[in-house]
mmCIF file of C-alpha atoms in Angstrom:
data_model
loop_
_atom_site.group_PDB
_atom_site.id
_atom_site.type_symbol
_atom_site.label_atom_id
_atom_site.label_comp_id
_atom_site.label_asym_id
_atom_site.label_seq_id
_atom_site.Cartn_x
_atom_site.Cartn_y
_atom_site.Cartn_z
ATOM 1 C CA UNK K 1 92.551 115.960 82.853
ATOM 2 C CA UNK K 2 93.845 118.056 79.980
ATOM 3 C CA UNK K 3 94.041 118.112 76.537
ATOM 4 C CA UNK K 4 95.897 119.756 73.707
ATOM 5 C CA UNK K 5 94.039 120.651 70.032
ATOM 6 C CA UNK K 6 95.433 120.890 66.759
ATOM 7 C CA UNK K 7 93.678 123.265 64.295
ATOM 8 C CA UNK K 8 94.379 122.258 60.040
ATOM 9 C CA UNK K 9 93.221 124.212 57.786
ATOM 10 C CA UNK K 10 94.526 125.920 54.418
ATOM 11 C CA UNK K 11 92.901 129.167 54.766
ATOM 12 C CA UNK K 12 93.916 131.405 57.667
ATOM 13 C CA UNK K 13 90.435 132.584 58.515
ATOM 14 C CA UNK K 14 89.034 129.544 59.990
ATOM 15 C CA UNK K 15 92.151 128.769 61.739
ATOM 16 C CA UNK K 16 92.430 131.616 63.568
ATOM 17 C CA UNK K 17 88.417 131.718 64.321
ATOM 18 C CA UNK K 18 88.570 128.519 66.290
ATOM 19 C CA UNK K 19 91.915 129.547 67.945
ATOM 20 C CA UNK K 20 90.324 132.431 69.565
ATOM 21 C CA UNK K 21 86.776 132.403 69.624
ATOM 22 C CA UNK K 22 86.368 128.708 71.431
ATOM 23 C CA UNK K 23 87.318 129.134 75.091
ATOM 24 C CA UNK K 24 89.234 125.779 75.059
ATOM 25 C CA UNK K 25 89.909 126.242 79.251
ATOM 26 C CA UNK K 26 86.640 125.263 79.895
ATOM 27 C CA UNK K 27 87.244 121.665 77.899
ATOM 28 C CA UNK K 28 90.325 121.252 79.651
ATOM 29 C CA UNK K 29 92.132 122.450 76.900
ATOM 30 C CA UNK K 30 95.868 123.690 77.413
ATOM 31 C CA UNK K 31 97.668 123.915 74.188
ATOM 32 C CA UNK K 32 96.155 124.835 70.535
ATOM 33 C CA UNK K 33 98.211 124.528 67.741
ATOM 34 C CA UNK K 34 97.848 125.185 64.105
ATOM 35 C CA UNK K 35 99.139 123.571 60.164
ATOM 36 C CA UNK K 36 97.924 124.948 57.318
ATOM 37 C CA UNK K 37 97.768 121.679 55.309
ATOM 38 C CA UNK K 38 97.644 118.162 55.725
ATOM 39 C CA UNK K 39 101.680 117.385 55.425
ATOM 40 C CA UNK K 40 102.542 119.877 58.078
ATOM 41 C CA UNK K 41 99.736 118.850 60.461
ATOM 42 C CA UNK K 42 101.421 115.384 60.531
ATOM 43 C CA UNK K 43 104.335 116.404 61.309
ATOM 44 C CA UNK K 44 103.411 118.734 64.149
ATOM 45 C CA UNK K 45 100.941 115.882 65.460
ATOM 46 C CA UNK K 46 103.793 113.322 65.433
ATOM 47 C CA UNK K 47 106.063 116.072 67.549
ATOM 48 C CA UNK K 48 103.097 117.546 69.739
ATOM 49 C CA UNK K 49 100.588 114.359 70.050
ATOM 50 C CA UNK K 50 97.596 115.983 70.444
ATOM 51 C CA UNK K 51 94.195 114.904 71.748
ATOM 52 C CA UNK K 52 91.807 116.328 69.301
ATOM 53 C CA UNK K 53 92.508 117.202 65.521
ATOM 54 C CA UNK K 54 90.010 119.491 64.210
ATOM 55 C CA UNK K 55 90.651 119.350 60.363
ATOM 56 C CA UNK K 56 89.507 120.629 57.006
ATOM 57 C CA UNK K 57 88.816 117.647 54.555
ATOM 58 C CA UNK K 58 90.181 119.686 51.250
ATOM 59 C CA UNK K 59 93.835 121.117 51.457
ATOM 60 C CA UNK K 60 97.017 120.812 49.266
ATOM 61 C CA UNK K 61 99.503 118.514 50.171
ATOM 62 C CA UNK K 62 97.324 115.869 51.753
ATOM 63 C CA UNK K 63 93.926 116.278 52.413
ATOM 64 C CA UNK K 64 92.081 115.762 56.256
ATOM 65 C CA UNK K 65 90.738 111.642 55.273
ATOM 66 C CA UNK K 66 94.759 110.878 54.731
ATOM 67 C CA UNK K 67 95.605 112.787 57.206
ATOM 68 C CA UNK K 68 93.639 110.882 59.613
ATOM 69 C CA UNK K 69 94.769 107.822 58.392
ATOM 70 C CA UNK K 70 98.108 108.349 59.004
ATOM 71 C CA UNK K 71 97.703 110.138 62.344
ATOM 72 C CA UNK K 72 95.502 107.155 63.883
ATOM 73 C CA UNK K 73 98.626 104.610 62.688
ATOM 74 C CA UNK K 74 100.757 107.008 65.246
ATOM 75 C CA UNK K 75 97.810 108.257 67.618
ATOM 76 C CA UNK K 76 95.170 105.445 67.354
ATOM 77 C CA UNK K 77 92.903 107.367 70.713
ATOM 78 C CA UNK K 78 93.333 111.163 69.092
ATOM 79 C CA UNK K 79 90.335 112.261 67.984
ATOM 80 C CA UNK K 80 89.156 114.370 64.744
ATOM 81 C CA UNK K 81 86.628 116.700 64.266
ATOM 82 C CA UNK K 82 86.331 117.360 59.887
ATOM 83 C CA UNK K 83 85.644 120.538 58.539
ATOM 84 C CA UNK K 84 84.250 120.884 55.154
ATOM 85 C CA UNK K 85 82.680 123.381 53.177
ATOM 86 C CA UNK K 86 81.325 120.581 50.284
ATOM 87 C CA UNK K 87 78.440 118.726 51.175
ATOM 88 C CA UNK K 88 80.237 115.814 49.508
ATOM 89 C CA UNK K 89 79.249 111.785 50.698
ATOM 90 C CA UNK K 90 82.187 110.122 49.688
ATOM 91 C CA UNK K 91 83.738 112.664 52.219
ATOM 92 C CA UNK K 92 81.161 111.590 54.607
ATOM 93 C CA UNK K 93 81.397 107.898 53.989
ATOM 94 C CA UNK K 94 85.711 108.447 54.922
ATOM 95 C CA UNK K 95 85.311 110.369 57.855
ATOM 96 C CA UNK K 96 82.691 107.542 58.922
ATOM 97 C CA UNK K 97 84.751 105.135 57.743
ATOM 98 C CA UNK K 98 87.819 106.435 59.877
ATOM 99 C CA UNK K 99 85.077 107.151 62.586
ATOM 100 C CA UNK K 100 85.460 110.352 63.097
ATOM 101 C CA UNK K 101 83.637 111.952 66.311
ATOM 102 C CA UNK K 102 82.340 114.899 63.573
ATOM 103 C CA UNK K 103 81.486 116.260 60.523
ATOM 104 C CA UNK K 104 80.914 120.090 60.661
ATOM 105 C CA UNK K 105 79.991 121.568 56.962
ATOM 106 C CA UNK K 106 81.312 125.332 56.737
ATOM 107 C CA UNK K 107 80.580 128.238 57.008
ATOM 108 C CA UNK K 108 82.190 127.224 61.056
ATOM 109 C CA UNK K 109 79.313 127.693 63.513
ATOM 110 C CA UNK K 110 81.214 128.007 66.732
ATOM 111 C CA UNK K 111 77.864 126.769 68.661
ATOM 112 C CA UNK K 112 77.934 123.598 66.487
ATOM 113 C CA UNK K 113 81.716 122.756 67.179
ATOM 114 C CA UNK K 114 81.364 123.991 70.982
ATOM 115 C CA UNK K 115 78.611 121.154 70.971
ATOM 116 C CA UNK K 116 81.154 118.407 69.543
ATOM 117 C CA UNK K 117 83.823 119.441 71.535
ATOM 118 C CA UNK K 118 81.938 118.759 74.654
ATOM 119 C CA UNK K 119 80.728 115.778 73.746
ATOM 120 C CA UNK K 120 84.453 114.737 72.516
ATOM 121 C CA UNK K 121 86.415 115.866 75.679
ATOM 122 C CA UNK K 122 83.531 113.665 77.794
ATOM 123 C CA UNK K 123 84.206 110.599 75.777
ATOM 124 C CA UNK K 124 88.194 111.256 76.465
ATOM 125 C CA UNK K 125 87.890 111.506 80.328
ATOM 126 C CA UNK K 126 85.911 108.378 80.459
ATOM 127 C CA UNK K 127 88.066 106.268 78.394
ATOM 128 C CA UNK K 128 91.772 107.531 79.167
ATOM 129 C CA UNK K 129 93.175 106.081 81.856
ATOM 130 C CA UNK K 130 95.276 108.379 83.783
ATOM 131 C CA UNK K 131 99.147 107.904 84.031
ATOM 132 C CA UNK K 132 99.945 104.756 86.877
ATOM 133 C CA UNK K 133 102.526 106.918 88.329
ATOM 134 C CA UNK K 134 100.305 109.979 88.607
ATOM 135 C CA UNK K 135 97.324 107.852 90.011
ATOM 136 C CA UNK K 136 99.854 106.180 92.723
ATOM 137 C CA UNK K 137 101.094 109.481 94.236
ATOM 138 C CA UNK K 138 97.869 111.799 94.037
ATOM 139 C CA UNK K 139 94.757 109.774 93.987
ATOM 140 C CA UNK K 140 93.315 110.801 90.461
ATOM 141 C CA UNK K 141 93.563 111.370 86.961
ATOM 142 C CA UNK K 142 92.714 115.667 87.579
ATOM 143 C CA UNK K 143 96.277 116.331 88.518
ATOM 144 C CA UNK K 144 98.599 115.877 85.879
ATOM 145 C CA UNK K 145 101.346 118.829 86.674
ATOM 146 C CA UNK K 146 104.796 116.626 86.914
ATOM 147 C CA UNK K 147 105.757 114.462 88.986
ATOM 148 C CA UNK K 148 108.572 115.860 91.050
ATOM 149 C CA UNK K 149 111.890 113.552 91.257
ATOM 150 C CA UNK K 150 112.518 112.910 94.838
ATOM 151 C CA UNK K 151 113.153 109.703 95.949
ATOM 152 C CA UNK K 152 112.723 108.024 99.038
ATOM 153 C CA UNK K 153 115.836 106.987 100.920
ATOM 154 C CA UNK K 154 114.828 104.062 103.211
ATOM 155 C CA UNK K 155 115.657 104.683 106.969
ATOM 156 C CA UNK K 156 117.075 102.501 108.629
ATOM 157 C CA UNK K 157 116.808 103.781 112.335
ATOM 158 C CA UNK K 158 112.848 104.188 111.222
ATOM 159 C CA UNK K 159 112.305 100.349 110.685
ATOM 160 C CA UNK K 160 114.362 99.335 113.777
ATOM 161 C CA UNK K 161 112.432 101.611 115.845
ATOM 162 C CA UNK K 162 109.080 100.254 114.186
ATOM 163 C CA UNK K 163 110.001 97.022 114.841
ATOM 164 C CA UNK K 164 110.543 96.988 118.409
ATOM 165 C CA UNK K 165 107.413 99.237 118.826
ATOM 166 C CA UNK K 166 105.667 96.656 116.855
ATOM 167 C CA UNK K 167 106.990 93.508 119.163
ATOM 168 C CA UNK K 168 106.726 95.565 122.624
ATOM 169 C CA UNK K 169 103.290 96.491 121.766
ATOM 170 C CA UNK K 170 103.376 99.917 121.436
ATOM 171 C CA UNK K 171 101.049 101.255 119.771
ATOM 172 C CA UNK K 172 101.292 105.191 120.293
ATOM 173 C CA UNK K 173 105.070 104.478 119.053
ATOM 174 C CA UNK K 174 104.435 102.559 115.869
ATOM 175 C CA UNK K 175 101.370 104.826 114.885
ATOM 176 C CA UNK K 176 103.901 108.014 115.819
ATOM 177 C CA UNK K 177 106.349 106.417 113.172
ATOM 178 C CA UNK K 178 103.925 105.631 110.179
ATOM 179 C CA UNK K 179 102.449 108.805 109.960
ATOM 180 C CA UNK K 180 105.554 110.530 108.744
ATOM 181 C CA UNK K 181 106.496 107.866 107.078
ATOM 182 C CA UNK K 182 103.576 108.047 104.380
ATOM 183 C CA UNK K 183 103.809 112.106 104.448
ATOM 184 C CA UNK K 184 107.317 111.860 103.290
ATOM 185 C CA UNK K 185 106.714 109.024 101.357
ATOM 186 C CA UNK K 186 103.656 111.333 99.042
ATOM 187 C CA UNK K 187 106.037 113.930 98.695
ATOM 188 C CA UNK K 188 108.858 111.619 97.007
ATOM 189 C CA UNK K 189 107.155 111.331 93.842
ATOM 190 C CA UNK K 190 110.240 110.161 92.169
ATOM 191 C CA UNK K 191 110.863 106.638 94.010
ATOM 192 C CA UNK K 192 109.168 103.889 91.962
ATOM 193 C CA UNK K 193 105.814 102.503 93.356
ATOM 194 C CA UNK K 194 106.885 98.998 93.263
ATOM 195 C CA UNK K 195 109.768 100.171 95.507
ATOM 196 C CA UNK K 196 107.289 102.161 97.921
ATOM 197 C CA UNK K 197 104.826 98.450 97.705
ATOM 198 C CA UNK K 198 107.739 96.552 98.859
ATOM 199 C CA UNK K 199 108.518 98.665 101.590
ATOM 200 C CA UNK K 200 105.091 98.172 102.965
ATOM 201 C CA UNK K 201 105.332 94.831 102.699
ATOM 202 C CA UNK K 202 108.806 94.907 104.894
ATOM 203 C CA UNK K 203 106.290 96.757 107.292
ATOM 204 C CA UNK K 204 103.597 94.208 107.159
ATOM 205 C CA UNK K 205 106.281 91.224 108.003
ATOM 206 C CA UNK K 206 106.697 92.995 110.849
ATOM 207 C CA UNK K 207 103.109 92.422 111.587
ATOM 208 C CA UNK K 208 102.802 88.901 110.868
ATOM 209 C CA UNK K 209 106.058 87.829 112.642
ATOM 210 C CA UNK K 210 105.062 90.019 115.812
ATOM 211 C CA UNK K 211 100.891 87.875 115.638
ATOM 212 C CA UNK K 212 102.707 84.350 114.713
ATOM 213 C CA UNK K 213 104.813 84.707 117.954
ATOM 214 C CA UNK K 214 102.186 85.444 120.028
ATOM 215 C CA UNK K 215 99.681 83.111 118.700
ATOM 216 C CA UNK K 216 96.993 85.774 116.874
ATOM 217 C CA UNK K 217 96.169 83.992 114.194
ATOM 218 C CA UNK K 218 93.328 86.170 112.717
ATOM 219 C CA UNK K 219 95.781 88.620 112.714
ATOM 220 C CA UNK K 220 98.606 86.688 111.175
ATOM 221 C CA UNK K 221 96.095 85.738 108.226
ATOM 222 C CA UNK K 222 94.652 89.351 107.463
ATOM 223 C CA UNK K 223 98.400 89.945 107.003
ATOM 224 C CA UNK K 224 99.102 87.245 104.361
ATOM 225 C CA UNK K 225 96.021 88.738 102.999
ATOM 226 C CA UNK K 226 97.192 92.259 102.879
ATOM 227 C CA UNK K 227 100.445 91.146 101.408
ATOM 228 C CA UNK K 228 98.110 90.658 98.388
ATOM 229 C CA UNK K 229 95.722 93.645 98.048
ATOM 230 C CA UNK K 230 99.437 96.071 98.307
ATOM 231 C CA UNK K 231 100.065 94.102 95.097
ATOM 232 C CA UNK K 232 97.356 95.146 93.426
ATOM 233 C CA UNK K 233 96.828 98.487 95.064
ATOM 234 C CA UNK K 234 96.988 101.291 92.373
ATOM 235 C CA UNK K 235 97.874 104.506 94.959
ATOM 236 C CA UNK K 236 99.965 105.033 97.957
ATOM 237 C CA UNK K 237 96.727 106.209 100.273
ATOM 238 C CA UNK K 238 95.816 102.609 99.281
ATOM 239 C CA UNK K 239 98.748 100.865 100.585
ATOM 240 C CA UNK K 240 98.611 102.830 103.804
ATOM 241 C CA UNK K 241 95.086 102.397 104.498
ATOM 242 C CA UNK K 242 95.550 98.786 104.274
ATOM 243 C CA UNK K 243 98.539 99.021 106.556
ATOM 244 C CA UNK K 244 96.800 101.040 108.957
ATOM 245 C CA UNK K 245 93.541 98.315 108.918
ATOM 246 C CA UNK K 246 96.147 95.803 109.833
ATOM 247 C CA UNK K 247 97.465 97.847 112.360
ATOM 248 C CA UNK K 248 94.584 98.503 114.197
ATOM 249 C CA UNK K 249 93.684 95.202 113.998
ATOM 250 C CA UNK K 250 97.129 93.847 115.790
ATOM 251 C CA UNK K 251 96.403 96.112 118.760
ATOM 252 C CA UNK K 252 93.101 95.707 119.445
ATOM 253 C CA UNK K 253 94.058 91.708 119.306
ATOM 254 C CA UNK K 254 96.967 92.503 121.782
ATOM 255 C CA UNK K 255 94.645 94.529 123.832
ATOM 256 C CA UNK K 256 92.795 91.175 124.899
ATOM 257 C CA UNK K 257 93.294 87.699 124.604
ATOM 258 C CA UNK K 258 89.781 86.842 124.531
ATOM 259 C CA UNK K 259 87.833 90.297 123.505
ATOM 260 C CA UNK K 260 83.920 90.592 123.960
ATOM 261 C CA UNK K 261 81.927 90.451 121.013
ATOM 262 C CA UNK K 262 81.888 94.105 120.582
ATOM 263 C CA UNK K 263 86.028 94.321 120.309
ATOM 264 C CA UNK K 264 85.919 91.104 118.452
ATOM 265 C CA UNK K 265 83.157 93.170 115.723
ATOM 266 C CA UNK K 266 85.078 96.293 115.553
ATOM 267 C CA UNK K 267 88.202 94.312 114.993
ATOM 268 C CA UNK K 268 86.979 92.457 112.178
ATOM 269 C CA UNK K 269 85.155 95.266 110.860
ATOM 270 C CA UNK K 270 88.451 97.521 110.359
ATOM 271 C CA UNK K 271 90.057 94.828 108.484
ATOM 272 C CA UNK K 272 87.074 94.230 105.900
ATOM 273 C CA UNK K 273 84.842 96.973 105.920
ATOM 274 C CA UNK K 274 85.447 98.034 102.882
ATOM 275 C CA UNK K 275 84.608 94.535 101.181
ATOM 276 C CA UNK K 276 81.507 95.324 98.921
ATOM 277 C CA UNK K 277 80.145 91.525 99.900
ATOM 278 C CA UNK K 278 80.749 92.212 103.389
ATOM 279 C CA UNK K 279 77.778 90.825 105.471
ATOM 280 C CA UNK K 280 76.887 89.885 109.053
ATOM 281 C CA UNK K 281 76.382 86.694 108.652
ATOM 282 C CA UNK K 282 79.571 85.967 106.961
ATOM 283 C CA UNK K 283 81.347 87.814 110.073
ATOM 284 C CA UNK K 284 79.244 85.900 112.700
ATOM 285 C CA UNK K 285 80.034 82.632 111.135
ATOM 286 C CA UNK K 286 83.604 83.653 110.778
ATOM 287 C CA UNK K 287 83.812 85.323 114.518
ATOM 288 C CA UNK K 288 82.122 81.770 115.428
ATOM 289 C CA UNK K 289 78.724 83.163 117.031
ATOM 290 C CA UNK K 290 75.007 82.663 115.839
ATOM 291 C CA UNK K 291 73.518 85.735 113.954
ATOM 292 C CA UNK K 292 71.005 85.971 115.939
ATOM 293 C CA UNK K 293 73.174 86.315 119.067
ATOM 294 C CA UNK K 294 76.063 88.174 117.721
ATOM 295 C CA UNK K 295 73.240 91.198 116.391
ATOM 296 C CA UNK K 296 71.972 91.237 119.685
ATOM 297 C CA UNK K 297 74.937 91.092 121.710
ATOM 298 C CA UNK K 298 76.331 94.103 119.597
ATOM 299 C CA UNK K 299 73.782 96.566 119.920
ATOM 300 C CA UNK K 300 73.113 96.059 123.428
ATOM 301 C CA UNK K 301 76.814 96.960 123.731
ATOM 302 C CA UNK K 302 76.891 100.410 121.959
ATOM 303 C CA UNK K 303 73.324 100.915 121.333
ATOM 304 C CA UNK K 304 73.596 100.616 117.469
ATOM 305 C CA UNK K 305 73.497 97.787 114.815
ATOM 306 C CA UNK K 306 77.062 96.167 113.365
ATOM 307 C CA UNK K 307 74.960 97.348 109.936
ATOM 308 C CA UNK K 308 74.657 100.647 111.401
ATOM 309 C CA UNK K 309 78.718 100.745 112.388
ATOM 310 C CA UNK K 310 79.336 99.187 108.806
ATOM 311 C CA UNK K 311 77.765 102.431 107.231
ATOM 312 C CA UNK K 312 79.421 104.762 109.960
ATOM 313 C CA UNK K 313 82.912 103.497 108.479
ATOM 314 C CA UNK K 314 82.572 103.500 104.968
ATOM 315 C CA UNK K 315 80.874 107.310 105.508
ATOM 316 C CA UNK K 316 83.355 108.495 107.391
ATOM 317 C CA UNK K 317 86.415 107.331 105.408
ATOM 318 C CA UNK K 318 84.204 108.187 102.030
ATOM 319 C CA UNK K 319 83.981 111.977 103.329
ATOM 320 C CA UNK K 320 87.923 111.610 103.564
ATOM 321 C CA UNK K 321 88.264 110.637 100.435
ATOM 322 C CA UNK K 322 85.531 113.379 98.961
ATOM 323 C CA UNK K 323 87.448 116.223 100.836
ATOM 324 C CA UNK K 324 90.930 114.858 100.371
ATOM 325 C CA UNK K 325 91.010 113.240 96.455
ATOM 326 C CA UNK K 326 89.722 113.703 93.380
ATOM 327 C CA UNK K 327 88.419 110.153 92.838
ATOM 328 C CA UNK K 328 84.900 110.733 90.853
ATOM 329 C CA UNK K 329 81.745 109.956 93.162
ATOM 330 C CA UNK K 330 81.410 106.396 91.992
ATOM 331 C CA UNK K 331 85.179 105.599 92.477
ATOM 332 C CA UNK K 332 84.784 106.808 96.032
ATOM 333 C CA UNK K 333 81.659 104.419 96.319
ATOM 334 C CA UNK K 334 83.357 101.394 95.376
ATOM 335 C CA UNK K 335 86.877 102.566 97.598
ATOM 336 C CA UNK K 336 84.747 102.144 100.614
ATOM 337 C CA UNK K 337 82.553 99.237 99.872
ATOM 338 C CA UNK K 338 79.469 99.998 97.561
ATOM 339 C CA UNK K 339 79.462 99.039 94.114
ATOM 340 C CA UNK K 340 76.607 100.674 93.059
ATOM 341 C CA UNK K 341 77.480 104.721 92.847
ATOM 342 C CA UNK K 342 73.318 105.425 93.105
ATOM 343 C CA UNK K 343 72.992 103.573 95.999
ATOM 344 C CA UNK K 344 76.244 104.659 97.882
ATOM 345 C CA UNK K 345 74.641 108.436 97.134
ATOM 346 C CA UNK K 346 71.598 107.406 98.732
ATOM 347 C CA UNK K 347 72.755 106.283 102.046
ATOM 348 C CA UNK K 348 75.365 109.107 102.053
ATOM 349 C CA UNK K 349 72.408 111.674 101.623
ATOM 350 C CA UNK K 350 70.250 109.730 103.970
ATOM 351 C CA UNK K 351 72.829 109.614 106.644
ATOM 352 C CA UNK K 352 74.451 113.011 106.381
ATOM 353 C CA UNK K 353 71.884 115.483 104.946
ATOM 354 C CA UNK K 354 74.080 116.795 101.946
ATOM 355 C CA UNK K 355 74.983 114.768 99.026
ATOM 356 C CA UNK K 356 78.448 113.687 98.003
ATOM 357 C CA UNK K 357 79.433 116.477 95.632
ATOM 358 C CA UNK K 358 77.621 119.092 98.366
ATOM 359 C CA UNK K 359 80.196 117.329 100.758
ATOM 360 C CA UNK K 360 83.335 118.013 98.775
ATOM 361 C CA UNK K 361 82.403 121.235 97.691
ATOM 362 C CA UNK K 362 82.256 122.374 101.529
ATOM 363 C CA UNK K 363 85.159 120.598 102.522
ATOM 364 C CA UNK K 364 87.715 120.472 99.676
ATOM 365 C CA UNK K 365 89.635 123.499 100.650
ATOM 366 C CA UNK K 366 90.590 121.378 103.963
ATOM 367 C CA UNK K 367 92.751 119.191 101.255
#
């Protein structure tokens, strides 16, 4: 996430001190600019919008309080740092009173403002939210170069194909076709998400119509269901994860009519595994077995636990997500089904000998 500074201040001096003597890179810090009083710092913040305004308090032509008033009418999230070299409390009280993130008395003691600026960029990353767009084509609020403007033209020799590979039950065929499908679909960051969530819903019809007809009704119902979470899904990995749960979950159905309890597990598990309230006794009730059975019957199958085979999937599609996005730790937690970030470090550790953020540092260059 970046930011962009603005620097008021009547006296040249100062202005050019905190221009270059703060290394604003490491705050995230792309563009600096500079007024040198209060009028023409208002008009360069209307025209530039920047994130931080680090401003002397006394200058002609407005002074830093009014200033800040009439930015925050225009820019109610920017956020000032005051500079003053008068120890003066009704200053105080105004820049409190206009909450202000500091109040830094001169002479400038780049330490000091190094400190606030840390603690100001920090409280900007956890409150922004990043663009939708941005979030819906890349993952996370780090990359914010442009969106390019390709759209995606829909294909229709692609969905013809997918549908018959869908009814004739071929599943090499249909998984051939959706892999491209999302690649090109990432890499047309111009075509409205709402257009790109109603194209996987075309997709997902094709799912439901193909279970209906021959009588999967599990399978017909995790598609009404998925019909919903692409509404609400904020990024295209989203969408197509949830398309590809579905899609394993046709096939394996097709694959038997009446699967052991291991299939019927596995099945069930790739539709909901990432469900935070996920727990085996919900699934043996819904699968229509005892607990007690279903727990045994399971392990003595694969040699494992269906708790056991929970973790395995979340880890494995969390170290995906660690080595492929830039979702924070927690956000990756709560992608793949644990709502507390602590705990989902925990059993990541325990299970893989290297935390999450030794994970992605090993593996992000295979993004």
């Amino acid at each position: 996430m970046c930011f962009s500074v603005l620097i008021v201040d009547d006296e040249k001096m100062p202005r050019e001190i905190l221009h270059h003597y703060i290394p604003w890179e490491e705050y995230g810090v792309r563009s600096v600019y500079e007024a040198q009083d209060g009028e023409s710092a208002l008009e360069l913040a209307s025209e530039k919008k920047p994130d931080i305004i680090i401003s002397d308090i006394k200058m002609p032509r407005r002074n830093g309080l009014s200033l800040a008033e009439e930015v925050r009418r225009i820019l109610p999230d920017c956020q000032f740092i005051f500079l003053s070299g008068y120890s003066d409390k009704e200053y105080l009280k105004g820049a409190i009173r206009l909450k202000a993130a500091s109040y830094v008395e001169k002479p400038i003691d780049l330490d000091e403002i190094r400190g606030v600026l840390t603690e100001v960029c920090e409280q900007l990353r956890s409150t922004r939210r990043p663009d939708p767009e941005i979030l819906f084509f890349r993952g996370g609020p780090d990359n914010t170069e442009p969106l390019n403007d390709r759209i995606y033209t829909p294909d229709d020799v692609l969905f013809t194909r997918l549908g018959e590979a869908v009814r004739h039950k071929n599943r090499h065929e249909t998984e051939h076709l959706l892999e491209p499908l999302y690649r090109e679909l990432l890499r047309c960051e111009g075509t409205p998400p709402d257009t790109i969530r109603s194209l996987y819903c075309r997709i997902v019809f094709l799912f439901i119509n193909a279970a209906e007809s021959r009588n999967l009704a599990p399978v017909a119902a995790a598609g009404n269901d998925s019909l919903l979470k692409i509404g609400g899904e904020e990024t295209l990995s989203g969408l197509h994860a949830i398309l590809k749960s579905l899609c394993v979950m046709y096939f394996n159905a097709l694959e038997s009519e009446e699967p052991d309890p291991l299939t019927r597990v596995n099945q069930y598990l790739e539709a909901h595994w990432s469900e935070p309230e996920l727990t085996v006794l919900d699934m043996a009730q819904a699968l229509g077995f005892t607990n007690t059975y279903l727990c045994a019957a399971y392990k003595k199958s694969c040699g494992r636990t269906i708790n056991q085979q929970i973790t395995q999937l979340r880890l494995e599609h969390a170290k995906d997500l660690l080595a492929h996005s830039s979702l924070r730790l927690y956000e990756v937690g709560r992608r793949v089904g644990y709502a507390d970030g602590k705990y989902f470090t925990r059993v990541f550790t325990r299970e893989t000998g290297m935390t999450p953020k030794q994970y992605r540092e090993r593996h992000s260059h295979d993004n």
